[in-house]
Short mmCIF file of C-alpha atoms (C1' of nucleotides) and ligand atoms in Angstrom, two decimals:
data_model
loop_
_atom_site.label_atom_id
_atom_site.label_comp_id
_atom_site.label_asym_id
_atom_site.label_seq_id
_atom_site.Cartn_x
_atom_site.Cartn_y
_atom_site.Cartn_z
CA MET A 5 5.92 -3.23 23.03
CA ARG A 6 5.32 -3.81 26.69
CA THR A 7 4.55 -7.16 28.22
CA PRO A 8 0.99 -8.47 28.11
CA THR A 9 0.73 -7.85 31.82
CA GLU A 10 1.87 -4.27 31.56
CA LEU A 11 -0.42 -3.66 28.65
CA ALA A 12 -3.33 -5.00 30.65
CA GLN A 13 -2.53 -2.36 33.24
CA VAL A 14 -2.37 0.40 30.65
CA PHE A 15 -5.66 -0.65 29.15
CA ARG A 16 -7.41 -0.71 32.49
CA GLU A 17 -6.20 2.77 33.28
CA LYS A 18 -7.63 4.03 30.04
CA GLN A 19 -10.89 2.22 30.77
CA LEU A 20 -10.38 0.09 27.75
CA LYS A 21 -11.73 -3.37 28.18
CA LEU A 22 -9.45 -6.32 28.60
CA THR A 23 -11.15 -8.60 26.15
CA PRO A 24 -9.85 -12.08 25.41
CA GLN A 25 -9.24 -10.99 21.84
CA ARG A 26 -6.95 -8.23 22.97
CA GLN A 27 -5.15 -10.40 25.46
CA LEU A 28 -4.54 -13.00 22.83
CA LEU A 29 -3.01 -10.43 20.54
CA PHE A 30 -0.87 -9.03 23.32
CA ASN A 31 0.58 -12.48 23.69
CA LEU A 32 1.02 -13.14 20.01
CA LEU A 33 2.81 -9.85 19.53
CA HIS A 34 5.02 -9.84 22.60
CA ASP A 35 8.61 -10.37 21.58
CA ASN A 36 7.42 -11.27 18.11
CA GLU A 37 10.23 -10.56 15.68
CA SER A 38 8.54 -11.93 12.59
CA HIS A 39 7.06 -8.60 11.52
CA PRO A 40 3.68 -10.23 10.87
CA THR A 41 0.86 -8.94 8.75
CA ALA A 42 -2.65 -8.58 10.10
CA GLU A 43 -3.57 -11.60 8.06
CA SER A 44 -0.82 -13.82 9.42
CA LEU A 45 -1.72 -12.86 12.96
CA PHE A 46 -5.30 -13.65 12.16
CA GLU A 47 -4.44 -17.16 11.09
CA ILE A 48 -2.46 -17.86 14.21
CA ALA A 49 -5.02 -16.24 16.46
CA SER A 50 -7.79 -18.23 14.84
CA LYS A 51 -6.27 -21.46 16.05
CA GLN A 52 -6.40 -20.40 19.66
CA MET A 53 -9.64 -18.53 19.28
CA PRO A 54 -11.78 -19.81 16.43
CA GLY A 55 -14.18 -17.18 15.26
CA ILE A 56 -12.06 -14.17 16.06
CA SER A 57 -12.53 -11.56 13.40
CA LEU A 58 -9.90 -10.22 11.08
CA ARG A 59 -11.55 -6.88 11.60
CA THR A 60 -10.70 -7.08 15.26
CA ILE A 61 -7.10 -7.84 14.47
CA TYR A 62 -6.85 -4.70 12.39
CA GLN A 63 -8.72 -2.77 15.02
CA THR A 64 -6.44 -3.82 17.85
CA LEU A 65 -3.27 -3.40 15.85
CA GLY A 66 -4.40 0.10 15.03
CA GLU A 67 -5.01 0.89 18.65
CA LEU A 68 -1.65 -0.44 19.73
CA ALA A 69 0.02 1.55 17.01
CA GLU A 70 -1.75 4.67 18.15
CA MET A 71 -0.57 3.96 21.66
CA LYS A 72 2.96 3.69 20.34
CA GLU A 73 3.18 0.11 21.49
CA LEU A 74 4.07 -1.08 18.04
CA GLN A 75 5.03 0.40 14.72
CA LEU A 76 3.87 -0.11 11.19
CA VAL A 77 6.53 -1.20 8.76
CA ASP A 78 5.81 -0.43 5.16
CA ILE A 79 7.88 -2.46 2.78
CA GLY A 80 6.23 -1.09 -0.30
CA ASN A 81 4.74 -4.28 -1.54
CA GLY A 82 1.97 -6.28 0.01
CA ALA A 83 0.36 -5.85 3.38
CA THR A 84 1.59 -3.67 6.18
CA ARG A 85 3.86 -5.40 8.67
CA PHE A 86 3.55 -4.80 12.38
CA ASP A 87 6.52 -4.53 14.66
CA PRO A 88 6.37 -4.58 18.47
CA ASN A 89 10.02 -3.60 18.57
CA MET A 90 9.90 0.13 19.06
CA SER A 91 13.61 0.65 19.45
CA GLU A 92 15.19 2.65 16.68
CA HIS A 93 16.14 0.21 14.01
CA GLN A 94 15.81 -0.42 10.30
CA HIS A 95 14.74 -3.34 8.19
CA PHE A 96 16.10 -5.66 5.61
CA VAL A 97 13.54 -7.26 3.31
CA CYS A 98 14.43 -10.42 1.44
CA ASP A 99 13.03 -10.26 -2.08
CA SER A 100 13.28 -13.99 -2.28
CA CYS A 101 11.50 -15.33 0.79
CA GLY A 102 9.83 -12.13 1.90
CA ALA A 103 11.24 -12.30 5.39
CA ILE A 104 12.03 -9.12 7.25
CA HIS A 105 15.03 -8.84 9.52
CA ASP A 106 15.98 -6.11 11.88
CA VAL A 107 19.05 -4.11 11.00
CA ASP A 108 20.85 -1.86 13.39
CA ILE A 109 22.74 0.84 11.65
CA THR A 110 25.52 1.37 14.08
CA SER A 111 28.09 2.51 11.63
CA ALA A 112 26.14 4.99 9.61
CA PRO A 113 25.93 8.26 11.49
CA LYS A 114 22.58 9.93 11.84
CA LEU A 115 21.19 10.87 8.53
CA ARG A 116 20.12 14.41 8.04
CA ALA A 117 17.95 15.76 5.31
CA GLY A 118 19.33 19.08 4.17
CA SER A 119 17.78 21.25 6.82
CA ALA A 120 18.98 24.08 4.68
CA ASP A 121 16.02 23.35 2.45
CA GLY A 122 13.72 24.20 5.30
CA PHE A 123 12.50 20.72 5.90
CA ALA A 124 11.54 19.70 9.40
CA VAL A 125 12.35 16.03 9.43
CA GLU A 126 10.43 14.05 11.98
CA GLU A 127 11.00 10.55 10.83
CA ILE A 128 13.34 8.62 8.62
CA GLY A 129 12.44 5.31 7.15
CA VAL A 130 15.06 3.06 5.69
CA VAL A 131 14.43 -0.23 3.99
CA PHE A 132 17.16 -2.44 2.62
CA ARG A 133 16.31 -4.97 -0.04
CA GLY A 134 18.14 -7.98 -1.31
CA ARG A 135 18.47 -11.64 -0.47
CA CYS A 136 18.87 -12.98 3.02
CA GLY A 137 21.61 -15.37 4.00
CA ARG A 138 19.57 -18.50 3.60
CA CYS A 139 18.15 -17.54 0.23
CA ASN A 140 21.53 -16.33 -0.91
CA GLN A 141 23.20 -19.69 -0.74
CA GLY A 142 21.88 -22.88 -2.24
CA ASP A 143 18.61 -22.86 -4.14
CA GLN A 144 17.25 -19.99 -6.12
CA SER A 145 13.98 -20.79 -4.40
CA ARG A 146 10.66 -19.57 -5.68
CA GLN A 147 10.08 -15.92 -5.18
CA THR A 148 7.56 -15.12 -2.53
CA THR A 149 7.58 -11.38 -2.66
CA LYS A 150 5.83 -10.23 -5.76
CA ARG A 151 7.50 -7.18 -7.15
CA SER A 152 5.04 -5.44 -9.44
CA PRO A 153 3.74 -8.45 -11.35
CA GLY A 154 2.71 -6.41 -14.31
CA LEU A 155 6.09 -4.88 -14.76
CA GLN A 156 7.54 -8.25 -15.43
CA ALA A 157 4.71 -9.62 -17.51
CA LYS A 158 6.52 -9.04 -20.75
CA ASN A 159 9.21 -11.51 -19.82
CA LYS A 160 7.31 -14.19 -21.63
CA ALA A 161 9.24 -17.40 -21.32
CA SER A 162 8.17 -19.02 -24.56
CA MET B 3 14.50 9.65 -17.92
CA ARG B 4 15.65 10.43 -21.42
CA THR B 5 14.10 13.09 -23.59
CA PRO B 6 10.94 12.33 -25.51
CA THR B 7 12.96 12.28 -28.71
CA GLU B 8 15.49 9.85 -27.35
CA LEU B 9 12.75 7.65 -25.98
CA ALA B 10 11.10 7.60 -29.38
CA GLN B 11 14.36 6.23 -30.72
CA VAL B 12 14.57 3.58 -28.06
CA PHE B 13 11.02 2.49 -28.61
CA ARG B 14 11.49 2.20 -32.35
CA GLU B 15 14.56 0.04 -31.86
CA LYS B 16 12.61 -2.29 -29.66
CA GLN B 17 9.81 -2.36 -32.23
CA LEU B 18 7.48 -0.82 -29.73
CA LYS B 19 4.97 1.48 -31.35
CA LEU B 20 5.18 5.20 -30.97
CA THR B 21 1.57 5.80 -30.12
CA PRO B 22 0.26 9.27 -29.34
CA GLN B 23 -0.58 8.08 -25.84
CA ARG B 24 3.03 7.15 -25.21
CA GLN B 25 4.38 10.31 -26.71
CA LEU B 26 2.09 12.36 -24.55
CA LEU B 27 3.32 10.63 -21.45
CA PHE B 28 6.93 11.03 -22.50
CA ASN B 29 6.31 14.74 -22.57
CA LEU B 30 4.40 14.90 -19.33
CA LEU B 31 7.11 12.98 -17.54
CA HIS B 32 10.18 14.62 -18.98
CA ASP B 33 11.85 16.78 -16.36
CA ASN B 34 8.80 16.32 -14.18
CA GLU B 35 9.85 16.78 -10.58
CA SER B 36 6.43 16.53 -9.02
CA HIS B 37 6.62 12.80 -8.40
CA PRO B 38 3.13 12.29 -9.81
CA THR B 39 0.79 9.40 -9.27
CA ALA B 40 -0.73 7.50 -12.17
CA GLU B 41 -4.00 9.21 -11.34
CA SER B 42 -2.59 12.74 -11.43
CA LEU B 43 -0.91 12.05 -14.74
CA PHE B 44 -4.18 10.71 -16.01
CA GLU B 45 -5.97 13.92 -15.19
CA ILE B 46 -3.41 16.07 -16.93
CA ALA B 47 -3.17 13.76 -19.89
CA SER B 48 -6.93 13.70 -20.24
CA LYS B 49 -6.97 17.41 -20.96
CA GLN B 50 -4.67 17.06 -23.93
CA MET B 51 -6.09 13.76 -24.99
CA PRO B 52 -9.68 13.23 -23.86
CA GLY B 53 -10.53 9.59 -23.71
CA ILE B 54 -7.08 8.31 -22.85
CA SER B 55 -7.37 5.40 -20.46
CA LEU B 56 -6.05 5.26 -16.94
CA ARG B 57 -5.18 1.69 -17.75
CA THR B 58 -2.85 2.91 -20.44
CA ILE B 59 -1.19 5.30 -18.03
CA TYR B 60 -0.43 2.44 -15.67
CA GLN B 61 0.65 0.30 -18.58
CA THR B 62 3.08 2.84 -19.96
CA LEU B 63 4.46 3.80 -16.58
CA GLY B 64 5.11 0.15 -15.93
CA GLU B 65 6.94 -0.23 -19.20
CA LEU B 66 9.09 2.81 -18.60
CA ALA B 67 9.91 1.55 -15.15
CA GLU B 68 10.91 -1.78 -16.55
CA MET B 69 13.12 0.01 -19.04
CA LYS B 70 14.72 1.84 -16.14
CA GLU B 71 13.57 5.14 -17.54
CA LEU B 72 11.81 6.02 -14.34
CA GLN B 73 11.57 4.72 -10.81
CA LEU B 74 8.71 3.94 -8.49
CA VAL B 75 8.73 5.82 -5.23
CA ASP B 76 6.83 4.23 -2.42
CA ILE B 77 5.97 6.62 0.34
CA GLY B 78 4.01 4.14 2.35
CA ASN B 79 0.69 5.83 2.14
CA GLY B 80 -1.45 6.32 -0.91
CA ALA B 81 -0.63 5.62 -4.50
CA THR B 82 2.78 4.91 -5.94
CA ARG B 83 4.67 7.96 -7.15
CA PHE B 84 6.64 7.92 -10.36
CA ASP B 85 9.96 9.62 -10.74
CA PRO B 86 11.77 10.23 -14.03
CA ASN B 87 14.83 11.30 -12.10
CA MET B 88 16.96 8.18 -12.04
CA SER B 89 19.96 9.72 -10.37
CA GLU B 90 20.67 8.36 -6.94
CA HIS B 91 18.71 10.47 -4.55
CA GLN B 92 16.27 10.21 -1.68
CA HIS B 93 12.94 11.76 -0.86
CA PHE B 94 11.34 14.01 1.65
CA VAL B 95 7.60 13.66 2.07
CA CYS B 96 5.63 16.47 3.63
CA ASP B 97 2.98 15.05 5.92
CA SER B 98 1.10 18.29 5.69
CA CYS B 99 0.75 19.01 1.99
CA GLY B 100 1.80 15.64 0.65
CA ALA B 101 4.47 17.07 -1.60
CA ILE B 102 7.59 15.09 -2.30
CA HIS B 103 10.95 16.78 -2.65
CA ASP B 104 14.23 15.36 -3.77
CA VAL B 105 16.92 15.10 -1.17
CA ASP B 106 20.55 14.52 -1.92
CA ILE B 107 22.34 12.91 0.91
CA THR B 108 25.77 14.27 0.37
CA SER B 109 26.90 14.17 3.94
CA ALA B 110 25.75 10.75 4.97
CA PRO B 111 28.22 8.17 3.75
CA LYS B 112 26.93 5.10 2.02
CA LEU B 113 24.78 3.08 4.27
CA ARG B 114 25.61 -0.54 4.68
CA ALA B 115 23.42 -3.21 6.10
CA GLY B 116 25.48 -5.46 8.30
CA SER B 117 26.89 -7.71 5.63
CA ALA B 118 28.08 -9.78 8.53
CA ASP B 119 24.53 -11.03 8.79
CA GLY B 120 24.85 -12.52 5.35
CA PHE B 121 22.51 -10.12 3.67
CA ALA B 122 23.10 -9.24 0.05
CA VAL B 123 21.78 -5.71 -0.15
CA GLU B 124 20.74 -4.66 -3.61
CA GLU B 125 18.78 -1.58 -2.90
CA ILE B 126 18.28 0.93 -0.14
CA GLY B 127 15.22 3.06 0.16
CA VAL B 128 15.15 6.09 2.37
CA VAL B 129 12.17 8.29 2.99
CA PHE B 130 12.25 11.34 5.21
CA ARG B 131 9.00 12.61 6.68
CA GLY B 132 8.07 15.87 8.23
CA ARG B 133 6.83 19.27 7.14
CA CYS B 134 8.18 21.16 4.20
CA GLY B 135 9.34 24.73 4.40
CA ARG B 136 6.11 26.27 3.23
CA CYS B 137 3.92 24.18 5.50
CA ASN B 138 6.29 24.72 8.36
CA GLN B 139 5.79 28.43 8.58
CA GLY B 140 2.43 30.17 8.71
CA ASP B 141 -0.73 28.17 8.64
CA GLN B 142 -1.20 24.70 10.03
CA SER B 143 -3.00 24.01 6.78
CA ARG B 144 -5.32 21.10 6.34
CA GLN B 145 -3.59 17.80 6.14
CA THR B 146 -3.59 16.30 2.69
CA THR B 147 -1.75 13.11 3.37
CA LYS B 148 -3.99 10.74 5.20
CA ARG B 149 -2.02 8.80 7.74
CA SER B 150 -3.97 5.68 8.59
CA PRO B 151 -7.43 7.20 9.03
CA GLY B 152 -8.58 4.49 11.33
CA LEU B 153 -5.70 4.90 13.68
CA GLN B 154 -6.87 8.35 14.55
CA ALA B 155 -10.58 7.65 14.67
CA LYS B 156 -10.67 7.68 18.43
CA ASN B 157 -9.73 11.33 18.56
CA LYS B 158 -13.36 12.28 18.76
CA ALA B 159 -13.59 16.02 18.96
CA SER B 160 -16.74 16.24 21.03
"C1'" DT C 15 -3.49 -0.21 -49.42
"C1'" DG C 16 -3.37 -4.49 -46.99
"C1'" DT C 17 -1.52 -7.07 -43.16
"C1'" DT C 18 -0.47 -7.89 -38.54
"C1'" DA C 19 1.90 -7.63 -34.25
"C1'" DG C 20 1.69 -4.46 -30.80
"C1'" DT C 21 -1.64 -1.28 -28.13
"C1'" DT C 22 -5.50 0.66 -26.05
"C1'" DA C 23 -9.80 0.98 -23.54
"C1'" DG C 24 -13.14 -0.98 -20.52
"C1'" DC C 25 -14.55 -3.60 -17.31
"C1'" DA C 26 -13.83 -7.33 -14.13
"C1'" DT C 27 -11.15 -8.86 -10.44
"C1'" DG C 28 -7.97 -8.89 -6.68
"C1'" DA C 29 -5.35 -7.41 -2.48
"C1'" DC C 30 -5.55 -4.86 1.48
"C1'" DT C 31 -8.12 -1.80 4.63
"C1'" DT C 32 -11.59 0.84 6.62
"C1'" DG C 33 -16.72 2.31 7.44
"C1'" DC C 34 -20.77 1.04 9.58
"C1'" DA C 35 -24.36 -0.74 12.51
"C1'" DA C 36 -26.30 -4.51 14.90
"C1'" DA C 37 -25.19 -7.94 18.35
"C1'" DT C 38 -22.32 -8.97 22.24
"C1'" DT C 39 -19.85 -8.38 26.52
"C1'" DA C 40 -16.44 -6.54 30.15
"C1'" DG C 41 -16.62 -4.11 34.12
"C1'" DA C 42 -18.76 -1.31 37.47
"C1'" DA C 43 -22.74 -0.33 40.18
"C1'" DA C 44 -26.72 -1.90 42.72
"C1'" DT D 9 -25.30 -12.16 41.69
"C1'" DT D 10 -28.13 -9.38 38.73
"C1'" DT D 11 -28.45 -5.22 36.16
"C1'" DC D 12 -26.91 -1.69 33.25
"C1'" DT D 13 -24.27 0.50 29.77
"C1'" DA D 14 -20.45 2.04 27.27
"C1'" DA D 15 -16.91 -0.30 24.97
"C1'" DT D 16 -16.00 -4.02 21.66
"C1'" DT D 17 -16.49 -7.42 18.33
"C1'" DT D 18 -18.41 -9.03 14.03
"C1'" DG D 19 -19.80 -9.48 9.45
"C1'" DC D 20 -20.36 -7.30 5.46
"C1'" DA D 21 -20.32 -3.32 2.47
"C1'" DA D 22 -17.43 -0.09 0.44
"C1'" DG D 23 -13.06 2.20 -0.86
"C1'" DT D 24 -8.46 2.63 -2.88
"C1'" DC D 25 -4.99 1.29 -5.81
"C1'" DA D 26 -3.45 -1.74 -9.24
"C1'" DT D 27 -3.56 -5.69 -12.39
"C1'" DG D 28 -5.91 -9.46 -15.53
"C1'" DC D 29 -8.28 -10.09 -19.62
"C1'" DT D 30 -9.78 -9.37 -24.28
"C1'" DA D 31 -12.27 -7.27 -28.06
"C1'" DA D 32 -11.49 -3.34 -30.88
"C1'" DC D 33 -8.02 -0.52 -32.81
"C1'" DT D 34 -3.76 1.17 -35.17
"C1'" DA D 35 1.28 2.18 -36.09
"C1'" DA D 36 4.55 0.48 -39.02
"C1'" DC D 37 6.14 -1.87 -42.85
"C1'" DA D 38 5.94 -4.53 -47.21
MN1 LIG E 207 11.79 -4.61 13.29
MN1 LIG E 208 12.82 12.15 -6.89
ZN1 LIG E 209 15.22 -14.96 2.14
ZN1 LIG E 210 4.21 20.80 2.76
#
DNA sequence: TGTTAGTTAGCATGACTTGCAAATTAGAAA
DNA sequence: TTTCTAATTTGCAAGTCATGCTAACTAACA
């Protein structure tokens, strides 16, 4: 994603208003590597701008995504994560703490879906799952990421 | 996924009842390569067994998943897809017709997340997107897969 | 055939998003 | 600076997908 200043320029050119809500989000997202959810951004934004609407967060995130200023990262479970880092990279999701880390697949050559099958691949999404370094060592801390609650219901610890 | 007969055996051993609902699903899922949603299975099942509950479909699918008899395929958008094919393979999702096809990555060597970062990768999910052979040629048929409706709202065709 | 633990069916509830319309406001013109 | 208006923000309803809960039901076995 571009800098808040650059984005302001882009918005002006498209006769989109430079509202304080938008500017705040530009700032919160710039260089943000936490892969936040709309909800988490809402909480943070609310501190600096009490009263801002969650609806507006979704709205703005959607606009930025449409403008290719950020990408949506779908990790299967839970809310969509937003990523201002548009460079080609993949993600590692920690099943323990829920954190998402960027992963650059330098080694693995470009994947190719069998074009022989007639598929026109436009996008490839890769998500690694496991436990991050911190969660790996030490405590078996409480699981944050809920993996299909129901599917584990039967494990009744009696 | 194993055959309906084999599954019956497994269920008996685990003192799980062999209900007609379960048997029906065993049959509908066996060798099913359509990557159905719970809803689509429900519709088909309803024809052979009017009155069957969608809740039961979800319930049974969850159990089978827990038993590693089928896997959940998350394509980001829409409902979860269920896949009785447990062999290691990836998926291609057609953005035009929504169909999901199996893809065997023979060429691409095993991906590895930088273990140097201390990540313990347990699972890798890969989803290819694009247009399938049929949708690629001929008509630019109506899009079935809805990609973030809101994000395209602004494209007002006036 | 009776007994009972395992299942099903319905409906409520929850998580995450989007639709909608009234109220508000940024930005340009007067 | 005041006025004007199209763009935006809000709050709330509604939608989609999935799970929680529990009364009614039944497969399986003695
Ligand atoms: Mn990222
Ligand atoms: Mn498959
Ligand atoms: Zn972690
Ligand atoms: Zn297609």
